[in-house]
PDB file of C-alpha atoms in Angstrom:
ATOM      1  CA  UNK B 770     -33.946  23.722  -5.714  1.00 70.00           C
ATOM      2  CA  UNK B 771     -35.575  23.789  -8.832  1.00 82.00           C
ATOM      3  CA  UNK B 772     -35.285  21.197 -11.300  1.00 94.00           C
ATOM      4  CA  UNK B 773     -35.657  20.248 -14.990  1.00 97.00           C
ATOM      5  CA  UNK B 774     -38.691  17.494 -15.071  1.00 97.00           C
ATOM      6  CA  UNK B 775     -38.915  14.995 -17.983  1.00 98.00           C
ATOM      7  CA  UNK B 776     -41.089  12.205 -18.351  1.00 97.00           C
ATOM      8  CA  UNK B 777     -41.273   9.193 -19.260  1.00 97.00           C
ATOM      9  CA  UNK B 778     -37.936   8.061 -17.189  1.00 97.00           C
ATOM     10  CA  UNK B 779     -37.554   4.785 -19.628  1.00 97.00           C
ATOM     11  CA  UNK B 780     -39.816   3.975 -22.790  1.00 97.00           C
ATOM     12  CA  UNK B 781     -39.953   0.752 -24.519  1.00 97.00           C
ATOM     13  CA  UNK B 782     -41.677   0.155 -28.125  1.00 97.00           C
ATOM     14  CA  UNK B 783     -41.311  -1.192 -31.213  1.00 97.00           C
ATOM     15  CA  UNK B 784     -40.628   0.255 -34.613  1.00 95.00           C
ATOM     16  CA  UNK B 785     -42.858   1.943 -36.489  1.00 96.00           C
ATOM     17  CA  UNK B 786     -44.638   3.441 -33.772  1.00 97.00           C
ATOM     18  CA  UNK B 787     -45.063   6.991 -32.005  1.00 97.00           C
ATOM     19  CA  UNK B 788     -43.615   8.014 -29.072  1.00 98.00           C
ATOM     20  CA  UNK B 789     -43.996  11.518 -27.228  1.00 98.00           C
ATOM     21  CA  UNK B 790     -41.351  13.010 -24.716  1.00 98.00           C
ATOM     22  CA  UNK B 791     -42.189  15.855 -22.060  1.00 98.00           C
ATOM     23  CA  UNK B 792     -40.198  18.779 -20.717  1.00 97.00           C
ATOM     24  CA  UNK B 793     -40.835  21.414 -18.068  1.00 97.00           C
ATOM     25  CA  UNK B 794     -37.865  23.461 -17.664  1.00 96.00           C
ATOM     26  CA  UNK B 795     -36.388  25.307 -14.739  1.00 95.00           C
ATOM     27  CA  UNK B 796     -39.496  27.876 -14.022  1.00 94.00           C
ATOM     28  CA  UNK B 797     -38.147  31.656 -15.656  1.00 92.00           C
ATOM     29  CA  UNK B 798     -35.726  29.879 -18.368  1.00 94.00           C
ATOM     30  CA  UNK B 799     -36.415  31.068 -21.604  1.00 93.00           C
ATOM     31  CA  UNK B 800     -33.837  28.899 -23.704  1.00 94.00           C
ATOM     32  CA  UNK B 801     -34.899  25.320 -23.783  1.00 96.00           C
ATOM     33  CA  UNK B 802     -33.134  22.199 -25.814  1.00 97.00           C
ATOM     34  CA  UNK B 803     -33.336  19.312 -26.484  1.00 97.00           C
ATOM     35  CA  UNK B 804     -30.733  16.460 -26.872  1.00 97.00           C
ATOM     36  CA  UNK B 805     -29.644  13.198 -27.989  1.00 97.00           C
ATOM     37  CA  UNK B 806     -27.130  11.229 -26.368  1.00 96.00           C
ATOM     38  CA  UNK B 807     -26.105   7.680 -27.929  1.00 94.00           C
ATOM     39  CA  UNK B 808     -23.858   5.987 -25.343  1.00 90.00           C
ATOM     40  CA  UNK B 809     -20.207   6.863 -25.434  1.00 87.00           C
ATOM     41  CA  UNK B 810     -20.958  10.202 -27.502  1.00 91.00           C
ATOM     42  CA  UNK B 811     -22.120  13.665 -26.509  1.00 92.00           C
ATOM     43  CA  UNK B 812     -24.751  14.966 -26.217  1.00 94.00           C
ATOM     44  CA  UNK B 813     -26.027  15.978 -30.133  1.00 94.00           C
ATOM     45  CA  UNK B 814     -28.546  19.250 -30.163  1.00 94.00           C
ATOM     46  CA  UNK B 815     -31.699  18.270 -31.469  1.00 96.00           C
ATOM     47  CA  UNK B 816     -33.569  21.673 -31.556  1.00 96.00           C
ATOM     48  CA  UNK B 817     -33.099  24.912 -29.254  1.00 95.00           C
ATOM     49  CA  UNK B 818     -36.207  26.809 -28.599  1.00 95.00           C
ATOM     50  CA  UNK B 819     -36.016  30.908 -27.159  1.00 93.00           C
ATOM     51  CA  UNK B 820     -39.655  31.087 -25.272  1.00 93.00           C
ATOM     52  CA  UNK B 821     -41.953  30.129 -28.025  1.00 93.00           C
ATOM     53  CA  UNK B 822     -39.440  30.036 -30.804  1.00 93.00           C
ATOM     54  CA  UNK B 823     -37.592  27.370 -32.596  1.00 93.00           C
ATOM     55  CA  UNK B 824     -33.907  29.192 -32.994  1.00 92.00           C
ATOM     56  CA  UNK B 825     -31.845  26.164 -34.300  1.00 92.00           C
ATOM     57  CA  UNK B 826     -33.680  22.838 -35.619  1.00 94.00           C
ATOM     58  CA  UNK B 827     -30.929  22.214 -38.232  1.00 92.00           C
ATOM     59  CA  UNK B 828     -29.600  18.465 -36.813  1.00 92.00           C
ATOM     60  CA  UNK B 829     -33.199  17.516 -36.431  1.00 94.00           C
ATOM     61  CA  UNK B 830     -34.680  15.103 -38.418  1.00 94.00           C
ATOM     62  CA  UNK B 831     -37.762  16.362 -39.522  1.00 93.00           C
ATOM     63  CA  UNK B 832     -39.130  13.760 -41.400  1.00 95.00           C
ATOM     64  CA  UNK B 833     -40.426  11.468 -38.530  1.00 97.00           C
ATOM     65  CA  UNK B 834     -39.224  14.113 -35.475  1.00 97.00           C
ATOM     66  CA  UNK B 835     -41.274  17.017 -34.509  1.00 97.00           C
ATOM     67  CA  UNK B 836     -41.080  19.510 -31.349  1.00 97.00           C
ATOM     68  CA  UNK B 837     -43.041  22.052 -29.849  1.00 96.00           C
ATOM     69  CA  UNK B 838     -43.358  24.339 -27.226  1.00 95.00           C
ATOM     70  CA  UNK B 839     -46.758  26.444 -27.714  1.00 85.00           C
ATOM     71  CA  UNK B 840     -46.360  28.242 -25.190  1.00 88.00           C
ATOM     72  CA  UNK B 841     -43.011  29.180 -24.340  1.00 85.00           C
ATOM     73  CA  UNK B 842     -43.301  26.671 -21.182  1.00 92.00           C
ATOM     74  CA  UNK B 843     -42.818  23.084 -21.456  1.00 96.00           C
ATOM     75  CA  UNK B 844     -42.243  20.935 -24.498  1.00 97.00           C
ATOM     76  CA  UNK B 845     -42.724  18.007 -26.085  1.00 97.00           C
ATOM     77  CA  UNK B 846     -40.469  15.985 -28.806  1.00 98.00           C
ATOM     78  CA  UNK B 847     -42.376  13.459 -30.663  1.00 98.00           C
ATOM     79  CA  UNK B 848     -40.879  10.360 -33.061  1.00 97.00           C
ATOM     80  CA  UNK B 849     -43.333   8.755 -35.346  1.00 97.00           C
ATOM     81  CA  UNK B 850     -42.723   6.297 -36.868  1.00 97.00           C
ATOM     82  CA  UNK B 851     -39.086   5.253 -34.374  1.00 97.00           C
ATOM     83  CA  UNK B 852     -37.056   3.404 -36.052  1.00 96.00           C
ATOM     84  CA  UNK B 853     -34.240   0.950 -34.320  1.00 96.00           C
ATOM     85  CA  UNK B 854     -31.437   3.706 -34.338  1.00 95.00           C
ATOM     86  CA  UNK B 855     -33.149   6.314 -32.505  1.00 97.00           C
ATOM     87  CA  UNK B 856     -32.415   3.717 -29.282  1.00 97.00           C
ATOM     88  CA  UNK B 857     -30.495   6.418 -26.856  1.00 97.00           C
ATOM     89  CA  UNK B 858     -31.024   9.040 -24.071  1.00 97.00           C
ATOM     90  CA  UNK B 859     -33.261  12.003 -24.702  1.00 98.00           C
ATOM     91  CA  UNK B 860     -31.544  14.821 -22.793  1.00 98.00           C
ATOM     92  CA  UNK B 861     -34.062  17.862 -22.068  1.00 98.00           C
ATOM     93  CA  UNK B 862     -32.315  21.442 -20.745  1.00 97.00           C
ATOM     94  CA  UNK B 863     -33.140  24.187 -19.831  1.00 96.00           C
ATOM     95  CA  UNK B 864     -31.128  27.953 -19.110  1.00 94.00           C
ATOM     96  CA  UNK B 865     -31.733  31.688 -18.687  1.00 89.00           C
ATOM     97  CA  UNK B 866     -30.009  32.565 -21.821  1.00 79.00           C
ATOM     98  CA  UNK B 867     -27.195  30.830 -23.355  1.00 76.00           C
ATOM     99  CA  UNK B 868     -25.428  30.328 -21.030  1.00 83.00           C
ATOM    100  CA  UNK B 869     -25.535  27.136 -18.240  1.00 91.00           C
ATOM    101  CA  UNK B 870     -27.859  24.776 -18.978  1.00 94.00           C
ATOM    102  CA  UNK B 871     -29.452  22.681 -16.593  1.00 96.00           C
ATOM    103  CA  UNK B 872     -30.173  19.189 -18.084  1.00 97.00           C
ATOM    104  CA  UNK B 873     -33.062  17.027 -16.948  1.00 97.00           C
ATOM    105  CA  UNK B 874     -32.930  13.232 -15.958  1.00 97.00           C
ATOM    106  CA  UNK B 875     -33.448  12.375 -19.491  1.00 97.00           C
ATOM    107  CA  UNK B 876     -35.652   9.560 -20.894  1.00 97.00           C
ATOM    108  CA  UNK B 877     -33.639   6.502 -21.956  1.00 96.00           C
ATOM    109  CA  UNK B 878     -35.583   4.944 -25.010  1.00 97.00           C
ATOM    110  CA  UNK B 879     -35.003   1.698 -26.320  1.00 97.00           C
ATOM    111  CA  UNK B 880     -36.844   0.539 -29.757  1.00 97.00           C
ATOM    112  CA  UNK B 881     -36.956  -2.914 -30.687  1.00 96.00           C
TER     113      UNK B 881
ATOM    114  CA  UNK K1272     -12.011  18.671 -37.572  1.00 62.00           C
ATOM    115  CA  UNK K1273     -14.231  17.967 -34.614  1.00 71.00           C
ATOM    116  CA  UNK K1274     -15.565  21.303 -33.151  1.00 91.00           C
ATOM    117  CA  UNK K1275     -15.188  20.113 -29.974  1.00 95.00           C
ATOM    118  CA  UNK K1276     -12.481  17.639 -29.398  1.00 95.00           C
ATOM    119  CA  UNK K1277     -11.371  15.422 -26.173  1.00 95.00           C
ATOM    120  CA  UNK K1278      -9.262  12.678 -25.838  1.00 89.00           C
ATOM    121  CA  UNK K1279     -12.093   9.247 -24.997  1.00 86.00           C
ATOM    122  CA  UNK K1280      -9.924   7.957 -22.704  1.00 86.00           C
ATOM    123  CA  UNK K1281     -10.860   6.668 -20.422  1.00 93.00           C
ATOM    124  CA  UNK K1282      -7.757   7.938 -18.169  1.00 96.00           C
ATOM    125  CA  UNK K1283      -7.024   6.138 -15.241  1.00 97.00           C
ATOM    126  CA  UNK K1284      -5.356   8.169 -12.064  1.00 97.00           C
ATOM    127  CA  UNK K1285      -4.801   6.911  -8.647  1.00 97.00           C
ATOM    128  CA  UNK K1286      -6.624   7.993  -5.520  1.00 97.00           C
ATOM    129  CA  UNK K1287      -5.147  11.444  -4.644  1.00 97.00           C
ATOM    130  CA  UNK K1288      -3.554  12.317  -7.642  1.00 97.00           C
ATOM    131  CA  UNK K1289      -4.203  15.184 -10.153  1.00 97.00           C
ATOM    132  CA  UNK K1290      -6.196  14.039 -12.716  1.00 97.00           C
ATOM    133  CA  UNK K1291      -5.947  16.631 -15.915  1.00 97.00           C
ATOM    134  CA  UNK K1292      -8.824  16.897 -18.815  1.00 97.00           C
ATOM    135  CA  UNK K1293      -8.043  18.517 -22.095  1.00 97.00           C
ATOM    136  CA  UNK K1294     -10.680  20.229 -24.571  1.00 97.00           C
ATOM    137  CA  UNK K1295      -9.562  21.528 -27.770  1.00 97.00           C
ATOM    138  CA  UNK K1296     -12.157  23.762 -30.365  1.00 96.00           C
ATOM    139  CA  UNK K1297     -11.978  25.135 -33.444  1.00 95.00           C
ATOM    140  CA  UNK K1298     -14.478  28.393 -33.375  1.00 92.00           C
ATOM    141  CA  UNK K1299     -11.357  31.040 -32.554  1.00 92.00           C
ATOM    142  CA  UNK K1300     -14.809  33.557 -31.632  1.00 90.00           C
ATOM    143  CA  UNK K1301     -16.209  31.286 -29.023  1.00 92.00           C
ATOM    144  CA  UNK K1302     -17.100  33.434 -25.903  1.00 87.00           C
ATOM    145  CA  UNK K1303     -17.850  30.767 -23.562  1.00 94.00           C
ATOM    146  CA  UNK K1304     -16.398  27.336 -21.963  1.00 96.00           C
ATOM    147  CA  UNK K1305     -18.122  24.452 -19.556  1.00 97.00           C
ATOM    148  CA  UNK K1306     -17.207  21.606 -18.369  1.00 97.00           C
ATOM    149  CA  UNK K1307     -20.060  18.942 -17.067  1.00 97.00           C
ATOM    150  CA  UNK K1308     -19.724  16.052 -15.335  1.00 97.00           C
ATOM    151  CA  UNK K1309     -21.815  13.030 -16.251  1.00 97.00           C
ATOM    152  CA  UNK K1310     -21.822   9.293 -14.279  1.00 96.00           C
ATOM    153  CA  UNK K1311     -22.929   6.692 -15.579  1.00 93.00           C
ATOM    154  CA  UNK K1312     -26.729   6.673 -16.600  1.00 91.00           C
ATOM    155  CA  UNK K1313     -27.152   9.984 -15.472  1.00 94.00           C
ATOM    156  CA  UNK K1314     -27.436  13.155 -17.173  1.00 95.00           C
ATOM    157  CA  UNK K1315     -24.490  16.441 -16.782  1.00 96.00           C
ATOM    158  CA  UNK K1316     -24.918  18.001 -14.413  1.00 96.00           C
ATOM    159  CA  UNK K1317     -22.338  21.664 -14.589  1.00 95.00           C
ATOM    160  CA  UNK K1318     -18.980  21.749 -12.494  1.00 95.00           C
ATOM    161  CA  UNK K1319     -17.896  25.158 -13.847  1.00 94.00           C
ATOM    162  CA  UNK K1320     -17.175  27.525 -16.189  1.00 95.00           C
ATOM    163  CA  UNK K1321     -14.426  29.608 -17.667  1.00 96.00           C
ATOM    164  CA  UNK K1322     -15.053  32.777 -20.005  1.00 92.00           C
ATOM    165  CA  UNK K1323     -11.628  34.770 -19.478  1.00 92.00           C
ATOM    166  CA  UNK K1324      -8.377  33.582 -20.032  1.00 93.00           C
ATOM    167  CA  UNK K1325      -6.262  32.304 -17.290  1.00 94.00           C
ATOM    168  CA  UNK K1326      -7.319  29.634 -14.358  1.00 95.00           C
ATOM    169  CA  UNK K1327     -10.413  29.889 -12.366  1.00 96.00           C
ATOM    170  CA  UNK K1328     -10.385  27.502  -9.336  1.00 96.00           C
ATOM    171  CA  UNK K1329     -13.541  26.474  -6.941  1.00 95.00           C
ATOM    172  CA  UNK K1330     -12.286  24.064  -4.255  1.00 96.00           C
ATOM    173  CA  UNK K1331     -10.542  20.314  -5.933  1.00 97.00           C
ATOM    174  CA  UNK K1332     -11.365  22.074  -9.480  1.00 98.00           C
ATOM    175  CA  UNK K1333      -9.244  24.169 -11.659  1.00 97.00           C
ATOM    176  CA  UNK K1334     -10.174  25.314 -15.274  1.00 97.00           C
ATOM    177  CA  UNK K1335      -7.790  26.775 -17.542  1.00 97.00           C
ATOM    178  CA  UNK K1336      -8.418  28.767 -20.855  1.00 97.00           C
ATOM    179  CA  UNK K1337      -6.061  29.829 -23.671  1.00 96.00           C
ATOM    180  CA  UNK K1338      -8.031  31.418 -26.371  1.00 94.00           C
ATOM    181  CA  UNK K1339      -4.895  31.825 -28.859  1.00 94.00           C
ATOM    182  CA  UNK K1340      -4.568  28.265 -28.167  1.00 95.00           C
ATOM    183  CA  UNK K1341      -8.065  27.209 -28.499  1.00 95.00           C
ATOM    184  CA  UNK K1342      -7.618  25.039 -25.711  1.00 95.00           C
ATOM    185  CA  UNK K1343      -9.519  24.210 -22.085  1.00 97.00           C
ATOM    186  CA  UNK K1344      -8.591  22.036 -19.361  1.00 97.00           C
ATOM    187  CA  UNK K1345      -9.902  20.481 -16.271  1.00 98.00           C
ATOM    188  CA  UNK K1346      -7.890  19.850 -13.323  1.00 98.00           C
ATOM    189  CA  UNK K1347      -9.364  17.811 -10.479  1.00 98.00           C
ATOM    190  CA  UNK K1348      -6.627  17.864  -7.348  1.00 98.00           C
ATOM    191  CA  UNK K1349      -7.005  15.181  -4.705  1.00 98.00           C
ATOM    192  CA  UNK K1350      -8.817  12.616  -7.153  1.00 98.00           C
ATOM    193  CA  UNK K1351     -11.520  10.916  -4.977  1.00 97.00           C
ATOM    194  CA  UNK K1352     -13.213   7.386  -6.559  1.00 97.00           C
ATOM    195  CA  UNK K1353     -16.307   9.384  -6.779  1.00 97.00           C
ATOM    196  CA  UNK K1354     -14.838  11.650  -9.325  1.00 97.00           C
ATOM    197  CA  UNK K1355     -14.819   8.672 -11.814  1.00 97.00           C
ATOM    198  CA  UNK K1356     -16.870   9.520 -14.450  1.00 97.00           C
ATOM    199  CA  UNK K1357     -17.479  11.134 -17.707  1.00 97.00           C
ATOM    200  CA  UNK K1358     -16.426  14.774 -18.276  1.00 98.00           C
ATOM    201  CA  UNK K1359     -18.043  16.568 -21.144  1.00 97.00           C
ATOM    202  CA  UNK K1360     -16.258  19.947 -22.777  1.00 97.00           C
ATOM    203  CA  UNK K1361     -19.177  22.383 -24.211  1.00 96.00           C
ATOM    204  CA  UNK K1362     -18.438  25.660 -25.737  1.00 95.00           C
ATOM    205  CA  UNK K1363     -20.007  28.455 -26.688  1.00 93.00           C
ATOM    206  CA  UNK K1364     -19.587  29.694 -30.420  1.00 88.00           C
ATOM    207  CA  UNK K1365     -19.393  32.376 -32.059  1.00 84.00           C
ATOM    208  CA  UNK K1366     -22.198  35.144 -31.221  1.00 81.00           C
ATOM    209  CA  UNK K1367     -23.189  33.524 -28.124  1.00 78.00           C
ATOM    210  CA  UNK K1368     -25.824  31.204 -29.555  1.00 81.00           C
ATOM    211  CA  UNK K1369     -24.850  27.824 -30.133  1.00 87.00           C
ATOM    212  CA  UNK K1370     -23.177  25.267 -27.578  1.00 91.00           C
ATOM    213  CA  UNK K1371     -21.168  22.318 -29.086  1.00 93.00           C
ATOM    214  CA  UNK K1372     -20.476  19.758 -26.558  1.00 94.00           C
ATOM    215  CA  UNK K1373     -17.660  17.739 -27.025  1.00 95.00           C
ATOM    216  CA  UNK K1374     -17.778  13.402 -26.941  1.00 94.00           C
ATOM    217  CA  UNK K1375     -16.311  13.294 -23.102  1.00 96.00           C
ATOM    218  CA  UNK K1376     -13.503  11.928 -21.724  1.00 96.00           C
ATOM    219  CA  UNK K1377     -13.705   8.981 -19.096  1.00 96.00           C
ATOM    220  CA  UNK K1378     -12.024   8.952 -15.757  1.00 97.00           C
ATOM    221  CA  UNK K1379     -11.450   6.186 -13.807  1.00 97.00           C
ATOM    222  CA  UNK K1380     -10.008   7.291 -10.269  1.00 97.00           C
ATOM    223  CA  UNK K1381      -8.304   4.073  -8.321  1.00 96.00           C
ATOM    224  CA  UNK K1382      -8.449   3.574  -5.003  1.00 93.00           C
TER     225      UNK K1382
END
């Protein structure tokens, strides 16, 4: 069965620096998102990418995160410089259209 | 107003009981309703969906929609321990593009 892959599973640093989060969605799925998911919340949309295309970026905060997806495959969500309240689960999905979305493992990040 | 709103719980049922999730939204043009089940440290993972009014039912589950309501539920018959966990509402808005999902409400089934 195919599967959303993320990586890392769990990532530890300290503020100030970078860290980098990977996606490979469900092979064919054009619509990929990513989330974040502080505990006891939902999950909050981050950006929403159609192939190639960012289509919604609006609760992302550009001035320290960035995302990309170059070419319409997998993607990667980068912090720089983290700061202590981005600590939380980083919830990668993928889905045909907009419909069902398959959700990866996520990578739990905590920043000290 | 919450787009998405449901009740934190956490609501506790017995073993065997029906155990009954409510979703409220505010986007009257939404097109589209899910409900995902999450445990603990995990990510959601889908149970089902609903897109017409009325109940739609795959084995323990039952959703219900009313759109002039504005209003989605989750029934879970037969509540097993393993159902305890947290059930998130997402819905599709308005022109089919966005998903809000809602906070989640916790079960806790008893055995």
């Amino acid at each position: 069965e195919a599967e959303v892959a993320q990586s890392p599973r769990y990532k530890i640093t300290e503020k100030s620096q970078a860290v980098a989060f990977w996606c490979d969605p469900i092979s064919g799925h054009a619509t990929l998102y990513w989330y974040r998911q502080i505990l006891g919340q939902g999950p909050e949309l981050l950006v929403q990418f159609q192939d190639e295309s960012v289509v919604d970026d609006s609760q992302l905060p550009k001035d320290r995160f960035s995302a990309e997806r170059l070419k319409g495959v997998d993607s990667t969500l980068k912090i720089q410089p983290a700061e202590l309240g981005d600590s939380a689960m980083y919830l990668c999905a993928s889905s045909l259209g907009a419909g069902t979305q398959y959700f990866g493992p996520g990578t739990r990040l905590l920043v000290l | 107003q919450k787009e998405v709103e449901q009740n934190s719980g956490p609501l506790s049922v017995p073993e065997g009981a029906i155990a009954s999730l409510n979703c409220t939204y505010s986007d009257r043009g939404s097109q589209s309703f899910f409900w995902y089940r999450q445990y603990s440290g995990k990510s959601p993972e889908l149970i089902m969906f609903i897109y017409s009014n009325g109940d739609k039912e795959d084995g323990r589950f039952t959703a219900q929609l009313n759109k002039a309501s504005q209003y989605v539920s989750l029934l879970i018959r037969d509540s097993q321990p393993s159902d305890s966990a947290t059930y998130l509402c997402a819905v599709l808005g308005t022109g089919g593009f966005k998903t809000i999902f809602g906070a989640g409400t916790r079960l806790f089934v008893k055995a």
